XYZ file of C-alpha atoms in Angstrom:
664
model
C 10.955 -111.350 110.545
C 8.182 -110.335 108.174
C 8.815 -109.775 104.483
C 6.425 -107.506 102.647
C 6.399 -105.856 99.215
C 6.404 -102.106 98.724
C 4.381 -101.789 95.506
C 5.765 -104.005 92.708
C 8.727 -106.339 93.378
C 11.513 -103.801 92.957
C 11.895 -102.904 96.613
C 11.405 -105.293 99.494
C 10.863 -104.222 103.078
C 12.117 -106.373 105.923
C 10.943 -105.583 109.415
C 11.887 -106.932 112.817
C 10.476 -106.076 116.238
C 6.902 -105.204 117.190
C 5.633 -102.329 115.022
C 2.402 -102.242 117.091
C 4.198 -101.365 120.323
C 3.439 -97.893 121.587
C 6.805 -97.671 123.317
C 9.147 -98.876 120.595
C 10.794 -96.572 118.098
C 10.346 -96.967 114.340
C 13.922 -97.215 113.092
C 15.064 -97.473 109.477
C 18.352 -99.301 108.925
C 20.007 -97.832 105.858
C 22.443 -100.440 104.468
C 23.971 -100.909 101.033
C 22.345 -103.939 99.294
C 25.713 -105.660 98.830
C 26.282 -105.521 102.587
C 22.771 -106.411 103.668
C 23.676 -109.967 104.728
C 26.793 -108.708 106.485
C 25.210 -106.027 108.658
C 21.391 -106.117 108.733
C 20.771 -109.195 110.877
C 23.447 -108.376 113.436
C 22.186 -104.793 113.878
C 18.482 -105.631 113.768
C 18.823 -108.544 116.185
C 20.465 -106.263 118.734
C 18.463 -103.097 118.143
C 15.192 -104.970 117.514
C 14.920 -106.052 121.154
C 13.982 -102.487 122.070
C 12.813 -100.957 118.810
C 11.002 -101.789 115.588
C 13.455 -101.878 112.718
C 12.994 -101.864 108.951
C 15.280 -102.125 105.956
C 14.435 -101.661 102.293
C 16.789 -102.976 99.687
C 16.762 -103.601 95.961
C 16.332 -106.964 94.297
C 17.436 -105.438 91.002
C 20.945 -105.507 89.661
C 23.245 -102.737 90.848
C 22.977 -99.636 88.655
C 19.432 -100.244 87.400
C 16.935 -97.491 88.167
C 13.757 -97.955 90.189
C 10.320 -97.043 88.903
C 8.762 -93.861 90.303
C 5.992 -95.906 91.974
C 8.518 -97.998 93.904
C 10.487 -94.931 94.990
C 7.344 -93.040 96.058
C 6.168 -96.067 98.015
C 9.532 -96.198 99.727
C 9.451 -92.482 100.567
C 6.021 -92.949 102.175
C 7.532 -95.660 104.365
C 10.569 -93.533 105.202
C 8.388 -90.583 106.272
C 6.866 -92.773 109.017
C 10.245 -93.542 110.552
C 11.397 -91.793 113.719
C 15.115 -92.443 113.182
C 17.353 -93.468 110.280
C 20.505 -95.440 111.159
C 23.057 -95.326 108.334
C 25.790 -97.953 107.967
C 28.655 -95.852 106.565
C 31.094 -98.025 104.630
C 33.212 -97.557 101.520
C 30.311 -99.043 99.507
C 28.129 -96.195 100.754
C 30.038 -93.688 98.598
C 29.767 -95.611 95.328
C 27.982 -93.752 92.491
C 24.244 -94.441 92.236
C 23.917 -95.792 95.774
C 20.234 -95.585 96.732
C 21.118 -95.310 100.437
C 23.260 -92.212 99.882
C 21.364 -90.539 97.059
C 17.782 -91.139 98.247
C 17.607 -92.364 101.855
C 20.054 -89.941 103.479
C 18.983 -87.021 101.292
C 15.265 -87.454 102.052
C 15.813 -88.136 105.740
C 17.668 -84.828 106.043
C 15.009 -82.997 104.008
C 12.203 -84.437 106.164
C 14.224 -83.623 109.318
C 14.216 -87.259 110.456
C 17.047 -87.770 112.982
C 20.004 -89.625 111.423
C 22.474 -91.800 113.357
C 25.503 -92.618 111.158
C 27.738 -95.570 112.139
C 31.250 -95.634 110.655
C 32.036 -99.290 109.903
C 35.098 -98.952 107.620
C 38.384 -97.152 108.178
C 38.769 -93.751 106.553
C 35.060 -93.046 105.896
C 34.606 -90.404 108.597
C 36.024 -87.493 106.615
C 34.112 -88.418 103.440
C 30.826 -88.739 105.335
C 31.411 -85.454 107.169
C 31.896 -83.791 103.781
C 28.661 -85.047 102.156
C 26.576 -84.573 105.332
C 27.820 -81.071 106.153
C 29.783 -82.070 109.269
C 27.423 -84.602 110.843
C 28.658 -86.421 113.963
C 28.910 -90.225 113.607
C 29.340 -93.237 115.892
C 32.580 -95.196 115.499
C 31.264 -98.734 115.034
C 32.900 -102.149 115.239
C 30.805 -105.238 114.544
C 33.667 -107.680 114.057
C 34.040 -108.601 117.755
C 31.499 -109.200 120.513
C 33.023 -106.425 122.602
C 32.921 -104.031 119.639
C 29.328 -104.964 118.838
C 28.288 -104.414 122.451
C 29.932 -100.974 122.517
C 28.378 -100.002 119.164
C 24.864 -101.029 120.237
C 25.334 -99.246 123.574
C 26.332 -96.041 121.742
C 23.277 -96.360 119.476
C 20.892 -96.613 122.426
C 22.583 -93.755 124.270
C 21.990 -91.657 121.164
C 18.378 -92.852 120.861
C 17.739 -91.947 124.497
C 19.119 -88.477 123.889
C 16.832 -88.095 120.891
C 13.654 -89.215 122.641
C 14.060 -88.241 126.302
C 12.719 -84.696 126.573
C 14.774 -83.694 129.618
C 18.020 -83.840 127.689
C 16.989 -81.196 125.166
C 18.864 -77.925 125.608
C 16.985 -75.646 127.986
C 18.982 -72.448 128.501
C 16.757 -71.425 131.413
C 18.160 -74.343 133.438
C 21.541 -72.585 133.602
C 22.450 -69.160 134.934
C 25.423 -68.769 132.623
C 27.561 -70.743 130.153
C 31.265 -71.135 129.366
C 32.826 -72.885 126.358
C 35.801 -75.191 126.998
C 38.356 -75.685 124.223
C 40.846 -78.519 124.732
C 42.626 -81.440 123.075
C 41.063 -84.863 123.670
C 44.350 -85.988 125.252
C 43.728 -83.383 127.985
C 40.230 -84.551 128.972
C 41.425 -85.328 132.513
C 42.201 -81.633 133.116
C 38.690 -80.627 132.041
C 37.080 -83.171 134.355
C 39.297 -82.229 137.330
C 38.551 -78.532 136.866
C 34.791 -79.007 136.687
C 34.814 -81.338 139.683
C 36.624 -78.651 141.684
C 34.284 -75.844 140.643
C 31.162 -77.911 141.414
C 32.129 -77.880 145.090
C 30.827 -74.304 145.184
C 27.034 -73.859 145.349
C 27.162 -70.771 143.144
C 28.602 -72.858 140.282
C 25.926 -75.570 140.333
C 23.932 -73.746 137.627
C 26.917 -72.896 135.415
C 27.111 -74.837 132.160
C 30.636 -75.746 131.085
C 30.124 -76.911 127.502
C 32.664 -78.918 125.515
C 32.561 -81.325 122.594
C 31.641 -84.304 124.802
C 28.085 -82.978 124.602
C 27.927 -82.964 120.796
C 25.072 -85.171 119.612
C 25.419 -87.892 117.032
C 23.673 -86.988 113.790
C 23.998 -83.233 114.249
C 26.338 -80.784 112.508
C 29.261 -80.431 114.893
C 30.604 -77.207 113.333
C 27.236 -75.505 113.689
C 26.787 -76.828 117.250
C 30.214 -75.571 118.298
C 29.505 -72.185 116.753
C 26.074 -71.954 118.423
C 27.385 -72.968 121.850
C 30.290 -70.545 121.590
C 27.851 -67.744 120.733
C 25.856 -68.525 123.892
C 28.938 -68.527 126.131
C 30.401 -65.698 128.195
C 33.959 -66.716 127.348
C 36.159 -69.542 126.071
C 38.202 -71.445 128.667
C 41.257 -72.729 126.778
C 43.017 -75.733 128.340
C 46.719 -75.199 127.509
C 49.270 -78.033 127.621
C 52.036 -79.259 125.307
C 49.314 -81.204 123.488
C 47.693 -77.915 122.411
C 50.507 -77.368 119.912
C 50.807 -80.885 118.485
C 49.714 -81.069 114.856
C 47.560 -83.788 113.294
C 49.140 -86.817 111.614
C 48.666 -85.222 108.185
C 50.749 -82.217 109.307
C 47.899 -79.707 109.558
C 47.047 -77.761 112.696
C 44.740 -79.517 115.151
C 41.060 -78.513 115.444
C 41.607 -76.300 118.530
C 44.274 -74.176 116.845
C 42.839 -74.335 113.332
C 39.138 -73.769 114.100
C 38.095 -73.064 117.692
C 40.539 -70.308 118.641
C 40.011 -68.395 115.352
C 36.243 -68.873 115.733
C 36.310 -67.309 119.219
C 38.284 -64.319 117.875
C 36.132 -63.885 114.783
C 33.961 -60.828 114.318
C 30.868 -63.036 114.593
C 31.716 -64.348 118.089
C 34.354 -61.990 119.531
C 34.732 -64.033 122.732
C 37.227 -63.480 125.528
C 39.735 -66.355 125.688
C 40.804 -67.328 129.225
C 43.884 -69.594 128.935
C 44.233 -72.123 131.774
C 47.844 -73.272 131.873
C 48.072 -76.908 132.982
C 51.678 -77.558 131.972
C 54.653 -75.395 133.089
C 56.730 -76.763 130.209
C 54.744 -74.729 127.682
C 57.057 -72.061 126.284
C 56.412 -68.406 125.528
C 57.168 -69.164 121.893
C 54.440 -71.822 121.772
C 51.932 -69.515 123.449
C 52.920 -66.742 121.063
C 52.052 -68.982 118.105
C 48.382 -68.732 119.157
C 48.547 -65.063 120.159
C 48.983 -65.555 123.928
C 51.678 -65.146 126.582
C 52.207 -66.561 130.065
C 51.030 -63.332 131.702
C 47.621 -63.935 130.059
C 47.321 -67.382 131.664
C 45.781 -68.569 134.917
C 47.170 -71.536 136.804
C 44.775 -74.255 135.634
C 45.468 -76.377 138.703
C 44.333 -73.599 141.107
C 40.535 -74.022 141.368
C 40.153 -71.000 143.664
C 41.975 -68.786 141.174
C 39.809 -70.026 138.301
C 36.627 -69.445 140.326
C 37.733 -65.934 141.330
C 38.513 -65.068 137.703
C 35.129 -66.268 136.437
C 33.167 -64.585 139.252
C 34.990 -61.296 138.615
C 34.255 -61.524 134.895
C 30.550 -62.186 135.480
C 30.228 -59.390 138.065
C 31.801 -56.970 135.597
C 28.950 -57.894 133.240
C 26.278 -57.514 135.917
C 25.737 -61.264 136.372
C 25.450 -62.683 139.892
C 25.553 -66.397 140.707
C 24.216 -65.823 144.228
C 20.537 -65.948 143.311
C 17.534 -67.877 144.631
C 16.541 -70.480 142.046
C 13.096 -71.929 141.431
C 12.074 -75.473 142.390
C 11.729 -76.316 138.684
C 15.272 -75.120 137.935
C 16.689 -77.168 140.812
C 14.755 -80.221 139.612
C 15.922 -79.861 135.988
C 19.531 -79.328 137.044
C 19.410 -82.314 139.408
C 18.051 -84.540 136.630
C 20.776 -83.356 134.277
C 23.607 -84.143 136.700
C 22.222 -87.586 137.565
C 21.863 -88.493 133.880
C 24.938 -86.618 132.611
C 22.771 -84.622 130.215
C 24.683 -81.612 128.795
C 26.673 -81.577 132.043
C 29.144 -83.964 133.616
C 27.713 -87.047 135.349
C 27.648 -86.086 139.044
C 25.143 -88.077 141.115
C 26.085 -86.496 144.439
C 25.404 -82.992 143.132
C 22.270 -84.181 141.307
C 20.779 -85.602 144.515
C 21.629 -82.409 146.397
C 19.797 -80.304 143.793
C 16.777 -82.627 143.692
C 16.521 -82.405 147.482
C 16.482 -78.609 147.188
C 13.633 -78.904 144.670
C 11.792 -81.366 146.946
C 11.969 -78.963 149.900
C 10.344 -76.371 147.642
C 7.470 -78.789 146.933
C 8.404 -79.963 143.440
C 6.498 -83.215 142.757
C 8.715 -84.340 139.871
C 11.832 -83.994 142.040
C 10.355 -86.393 144.607
C 9.646 -88.944 141.875
C 13.224 -88.600 140.582
C 14.601 -89.135 144.091
C 12.404 -92.183 144.690
C 13.438 -93.713 141.344
C 17.104 -93.024 142.084
C 16.905 -94.586 145.543
C 15.035 -97.603 144.201
C 17.416 -98.390 141.349
C 20.424 -97.992 143.632
C 19.106 -100.621 146.032
C 17.938 -98.187 148.717
C 14.350 -99.483 148.849
C 13.768 -98.588 152.514
C 14.730 -94.946 151.953
C 12.612 -94.819 148.778
C 9.566 -96.256 150.616
C 9.931 -93.825 153.527
C 10.164 -90.858 151.167
C 7.196 -92.036 149.059
C 5.008 -92.721 152.125
C 5.750 -89.230 153.407
C 4.855 -87.766 150.019
C 1.631 -89.797 149.665
C 0.501 -88.781 153.157
C 0.975 -85.147 152.217
C -0.900 -85.624 148.939
C -3.822 -87.381 150.660
C -4.183 -84.393 152.929
C -4.045 -81.931 150.021
C -6.477 -83.916 147.858
C -8.976 -84.267 150.693
C -8.901 -80.483 150.977
C -9.514 -80.289 147.199
C -6.294 -78.325 146.680
C -4.804 -81.001 144.441
C -6.568 -83.086 141.816
C -6.792 -86.838 142.411
C -4.843 -87.463 139.213
C -1.680 -86.377 141.074
C -2.313 -88.909 143.823
C -3.198 -91.887 141.640
C 0.276 -92.518 140.107
C 1.995 -91.837 143.419
C -0.020 -94.556 145.176
C 0.916 -96.932 142.350
C 4.613 -96.095 142.801
C 4.347 -96.675 146.556
C 2.607 -100.031 146.074
C 5.230 -101.091 143.551
C 7.989 -100.303 146.068
C 6.189 -102.191 148.842
C 5.659 -105.164 146.511
C 9.387 -105.236 145.715
C 10.241 -105.550 149.392
C 7.333 -107.958 149.559
C 6.695 -108.822 153.215
C 3.147 -109.544 154.371
C 3.244 -106.306 156.366
C 4.336 -104.337 153.272
C 1.429 -105.721 151.250
C -1.040 -104.799 153.984
C 0.378 -101.260 154.096
C -0.061 -101.090 150.311
C -3.657 -102.316 150.624
C -4.311 -99.656 153.272
C -3.103 -96.828 151.018
C -5.125 -98.135 148.064
C -8.223 -98.409 150.275
C -7.764 -94.765 151.262
C -7.441 -93.858 147.572
C -10.579 -95.827 146.656
C -12.640 -94.166 149.410
C -11.352 -90.738 148.413
C -12.090 -91.427 144.741
C -15.676 -92.408 145.526
C -16.100 -89.216 147.520
C -14.636 -87.013 144.798
C -16.775 -88.660 142.115
C -19.980 -87.596 143.856
C -19.313 -84.289 142.154
C -20.431 -84.637 138.461
C -17.467 -82.483 137.401
C -15.111 -85.284 138.489
C -16.787 -88.144 136.608
C -13.676 -88.717 134.483
C -11.802 -89.714 137.641
C -13.692 -93.035 137.545
C -11.406 -94.042 134.686
C -8.678 -94.490 137.308
C -10.837 -96.768 139.421
C -10.213 -100.143 137.658
C -6.426 -99.911 137.922
C -6.742 -99.105 141.641
C -8.814 -102.263 142.145
C -6.249 -104.454 140.401
C -3.566 -102.963 142.662
C -5.721 -103.568 145.724
C -6.345 -107.214 144.785
C -2.644 -107.853 144.146
C -1.866 -106.944 147.778
C -3.362 -110.229 149.037
C -1.221 -113.273 148.319
C -3.554 -115.476 150.356
C -6.854 -113.660 150.727
C -9.311 -114.899 153.379
C -12.869 -115.632 152.305
C -14.014 -112.249 153.655
C -11.212 -110.425 151.801
C -12.014 -112.397 148.636
C -15.684 -111.375 148.854
C -14.606 -107.726 149.144
C -12.237 -108.018 146.151
C -14.884 -109.769 144.015
C -17.344 -106.983 144.800
C -14.816 -104.304 143.834
C -13.849 -106.137 140.621
C -17.496 -106.434 139.560
C -17.927 -102.725 140.223
C -14.794 -101.774 138.269
C -15.164 -104.117 135.265
C -18.024 -102.256 133.526
C -16.042 -99.015 133.827
C -12.902 -100.591 132.310
C -14.826 -102.437 129.562
C -16.851 -99.339 128.602
C -13.677 -97.305 128.395
C -12.155 -99.944 126.101
C -15.265 -100.025 123.893
C -15.130 -96.242 123.537
C -11.859 -96.747 121.682
C -13.092 -99.393 119.279
C -16.469 -97.697 118.722
C -14.789 -94.445 117.700
C -14.550 -93.449 114.068
C -12.185 -94.731 112.883
C -11.821 -97.504 115.500
C -8.793 -97.018 117.747
C -6.583 -99.751 119.178
C -7.658 -100.340 122.831
C -4.258 -101.870 123.683
C -3.687 -99.564 126.671
C -7.032 -100.547 128.238
C -6.748 -104.308 127.795
C -4.154 -105.028 130.554
C -6.454 -103.464 133.188
C -9.493 -105.426 131.966
C -7.438 -108.610 131.805
C -6.038 -108.125 135.323
C -9.516 -107.407 136.724
C -10.818 -110.697 135.303
C -7.786 -112.589 136.662
C -8.320 -111.165 140.152
C -12.062 -111.804 139.928
C -11.558 -115.475 138.994
C -8.802 -115.973 141.552
C -10.993 -114.717 144.390
C -14.130 -116.521 143.169
C -12.021 -119.678 143.425
C -11.102 -118.729 147.012
C -14.854 -118.416 147.684
C -15.378 -121.767 145.864
C -18.056 -120.098 143.725
C -17.180 -122.038 140.562
C -20.521 -121.531 138.789
C -20.052 -117.740 138.954
C -16.434 -118.178 137.816
C -17.589 -120.141 134.736
C -20.101 -117.391 133.942
C -17.401 -114.715 134.183
C -15.036 -116.732 131.959
C -17.749 -116.889 129.281
C -18.113 -113.094 129.462
C -14.325 -112.727 129.286
C -14.011 -115.026 126.253
C -16.823 -113.233 124.450
C -15.104 -109.886 125.034
C -11.813 -111.168 123.621
C -13.513 -112.645 120.566
C -15.331 -109.355 119.966
C -12.031 -107.440 120.129
C -10.229 -109.873 117.809
C -13.119 -109.504 115.348
C -12.577 -105.738 115.255
C -8.774 -105.836 115.405
C -7.611 -109.084 113.750
C -3.915 -108.234 114.205
C -4.428 -108.448 117.988
C -5.256 -112.131 117.683
C -1.662 -113.261 118.255
C -1.398 -111.120 121.380
C -4.691 -112.358 122.824
C -4.179 -116.045 122.004
C -2.053 -116.538 125.140
C -4.810 -114.978 127.255
C -7.481 -117.080 125.537
C -5.631 -120.338 126.166
C -5.020 -119.467 129.828
C -8.657 -118.475 130.154
C -9.979 -121.662 128.564
C -7.728 -123.883 130.694
C -9.219 -122.272 133.799
C -12.700 -122.883 132.348
C -11.924 -126.624 131.941
C -10.573 -126.774 135.482
C -13.786 -125.290 136.921
C -16.009 -127.464 134.695
C -14.233 -130.549 136.033
C -14.709 -129.367 139.612
C -18.483 -128.923 139.189
C -18.806 -132.135 137.136
C -19.639 -130.657 133.716
C -17.878 -133.392 131.772
C -19.304 -132.634 128.316
C -18.605 -128.906 128.690
C -15.006 -129.603 129.758
C -14.473 -131.971 126.818
C -15.753 -129.365 124.326
C -13.463 -126.684 125.733
C -10.460 -129.018 125.582
C -10.969 -129.509 121.846
C -10.973 -125.723 121.410
C -7.808 -125.416 123.534
C -5.976 -128.083 121.515
C -6.746 -126.198 118.289
C -5.531 -122.933 119.840
C -2.294 -124.505 121.079
C -1.735 -125.936 117.576
C -2.124 -122.472 116.019
C 0.254 -120.964 118.569
C 2.810 -123.735 118.010
C 2.835 -122.933 114.279
C 3.484 -119.260 115.080
C 6.152 -119.478 117.779
C 7.319 -123.091 117.802
C 7.669 -125.132 120.977
C 7.970 -122.131 123.297
C 7.725 -122.438 127.073
C 4.136 -121.189 126.993
C 3.176 -123.779 124.344
C 4.828 -126.610 126.318
C 3.194 -125.593 129.616
C -0.215 -125.153 127.952
C 0.050 -128.577 126.318
C 0.899 -130.252 129.648
C -2.002 -128.501 131.386
C -4.348 -129.537 128.567
C -3.247 -133.184 128.816
C -3.790 -133.097 132.588
C -7.348 -131.858 132.102
C -7.913 -134.473 129.365
C -7.024 -137.121 131.966
C -9.515 -135.646 134.438
C -12.277 -135.647 131.833
C -11.408 -139.231 130.834
C -11.705 -140.342 134.452
C -15.019 -138.510 134.874
C -16.295 -140.455 131.830
C -14.738 -143.599 133.396
C -12.651 -144.099 130.250
C -9.523 -145.548 131.886
C -7.861 -146.526 128.600
C -8.050 -142.959 127.278
C -6.817 -141.633 130.640
C -3.827 -144.038 130.557
C -3.021 -142.988 126.981
C -3.159 -139.274 127.820
C -1.066 -139.868 130.959
C 1.682 -141.584 128.940
C 1.602 -138.767 126.379
C 1.891 -136.215 129.177
C 4.887 -137.860 130.841
C 6.669 -138.387 127.495
C 6.050 -134.760 126.527
C 7.302 -133.567 129.913
C 10.489 -135.650 129.659
C 11.183 -134.122 126.224
C 11.215 -130.557 127.583
C 12.040 -130.796 131.297
C 15.638 -129.730 130.669
C 14.747 -127.048 128.100
C 12.622 -124.817 130.350
C 12.140 -123.987 134.004
C 8.495 -125.123 133.987
C 6.139 -123.407 136.427
C 5.184 -124.954 139.769
C 1.596 -125.763 138.780
C 2.735 -127.806 135.769
C 5.275 -129.708 137.849
C 2.577 -130.532 140.390
C 0.304 -131.857 137.618
C 3.128 -134.089 136.334
C 3.853 -135.421 139.823
C 0.152 -136.231 140.438
C -0.183 -138.087 137.109
C 3.097 -139.937 137.574
C 2.102 -141.174 141.045
C -1.518 -142.022 140.105
C -0.634 -144.066 137.019
C 2.703 -145.383 138.282
C 4.563 -144.086 135.237
């Protein structure tokens, strides 16, 4: 947790998470100062694993006003947030509450998505009133089960906010119906929709009900908008329809939804679906209906016939040929339960229709679905078939290489998961085909930008050989040396721009290329060349840290790993003085890292590796006393942490060698 001032000392900002991550959301936790200790840590610890979180609270006494500078500084911070999560408690409604009067007000004005969490009883109505009917999560942080459910609901809401495919796209659906029902009758809604989805002509019909309301949005406006877009209201009628609320007033269906449908603004046909024979004519009459108006809600065929007849009377046919894109979007919606019921079987059927029509995104969705449901073989077969087709199209210049590149990566990932030697060789074969094709395409000056994809292909290719032969290692080294300048130049383009840009996306490829280069130089036993490449690698990292100091923490792990390899190679070729100098640098780096993250597994493993190399250097200098001392330190250090971490195999081998050699 990092504490930093926002102008003066009146407001303090606490942040948790990694604000530099490109994939994490910037989330502001809006909590009353008196309840900061009660709620902030528990929410931030759970949300902060997957998002950057911030909270600003006052160190002044309650009721005192903030200076304009402090408030303006805060508003600048708030404007950078992607989401505001509001802890709604009784304290929230107290007069002069900064969270209510400034945070919520400005978030709504700046159109920053708000996720309210109700944490006290009886606050829902009050919050709905001041936020103009905003939907809120019912939270419970007092039990582990409640906390888990609350955090799960928060992330479901975040996913809906940031995943583009869940946004309403009317073109995905042929037609829409609004379902009005009591929550107690949810089972009837689900049974009806399940029955109607058996018919192909209803696969693109949206049945909308309040389950699809989004947290943080105005539910009254959403209901009104969705009713306006619907052909009719399907009213689920049971005895529950006529039960009043605990306070004696009519329930929301009777009080709001039915009158809204009949209003001059909407003027929607109401189709009552009678689910309960015990409903009396008198009860139906109280909402302006009779039994002769009703359809048997348990008769799916009758409901379908009624809806088809209604649509045909309005010139709407459900028997139409749909586009590959529409099938793909609908399939994705059903698999994810996005604005439709969760129906994986139907989703897969629709994605397969899109695939047969050549939709690339549908194939990716199918492969992902098969993979995450444990059907790796089926996913691999489908992806191989797709890649073969793409290779043919790209070679005929009908499809750009950029479509092939990610698909080969997906295929290799699948083959790596299954992981047999044969799978890895198949992966290497596909990457080799991609590399050859890329070289051919890049002969045309127009395609020069395609070279940017070359380094990541090489790292994939190298990873396909668990135990490369000398000949394979020579080939990989050659490819790495060819790809490194491309990857490094691309990275330097970022930091040489004005203003300099963070090259974070480029670094993993450069890093992996160096790792594969060193690994295969070791296979070739070309240690002098490996030492030379490590020096280049270290210089590059130091140059980047000089330009982007805040990356130092991220790169320190890589530097230590890199320097330990350098010492290992120096020992092999007998450069005792060089190895000793590098060990001093490593010890300083491990000390810095230990101050930052404590005795983490990486720190412990790095320390044990360093001590092992110290022993080697001592023996090369024929300093047996120093070697004995370092050996005892190493064994003692290992014994202190052997039960704390599952230490990697290399470290355990080092400990075994030292223990046997020195008889400790």
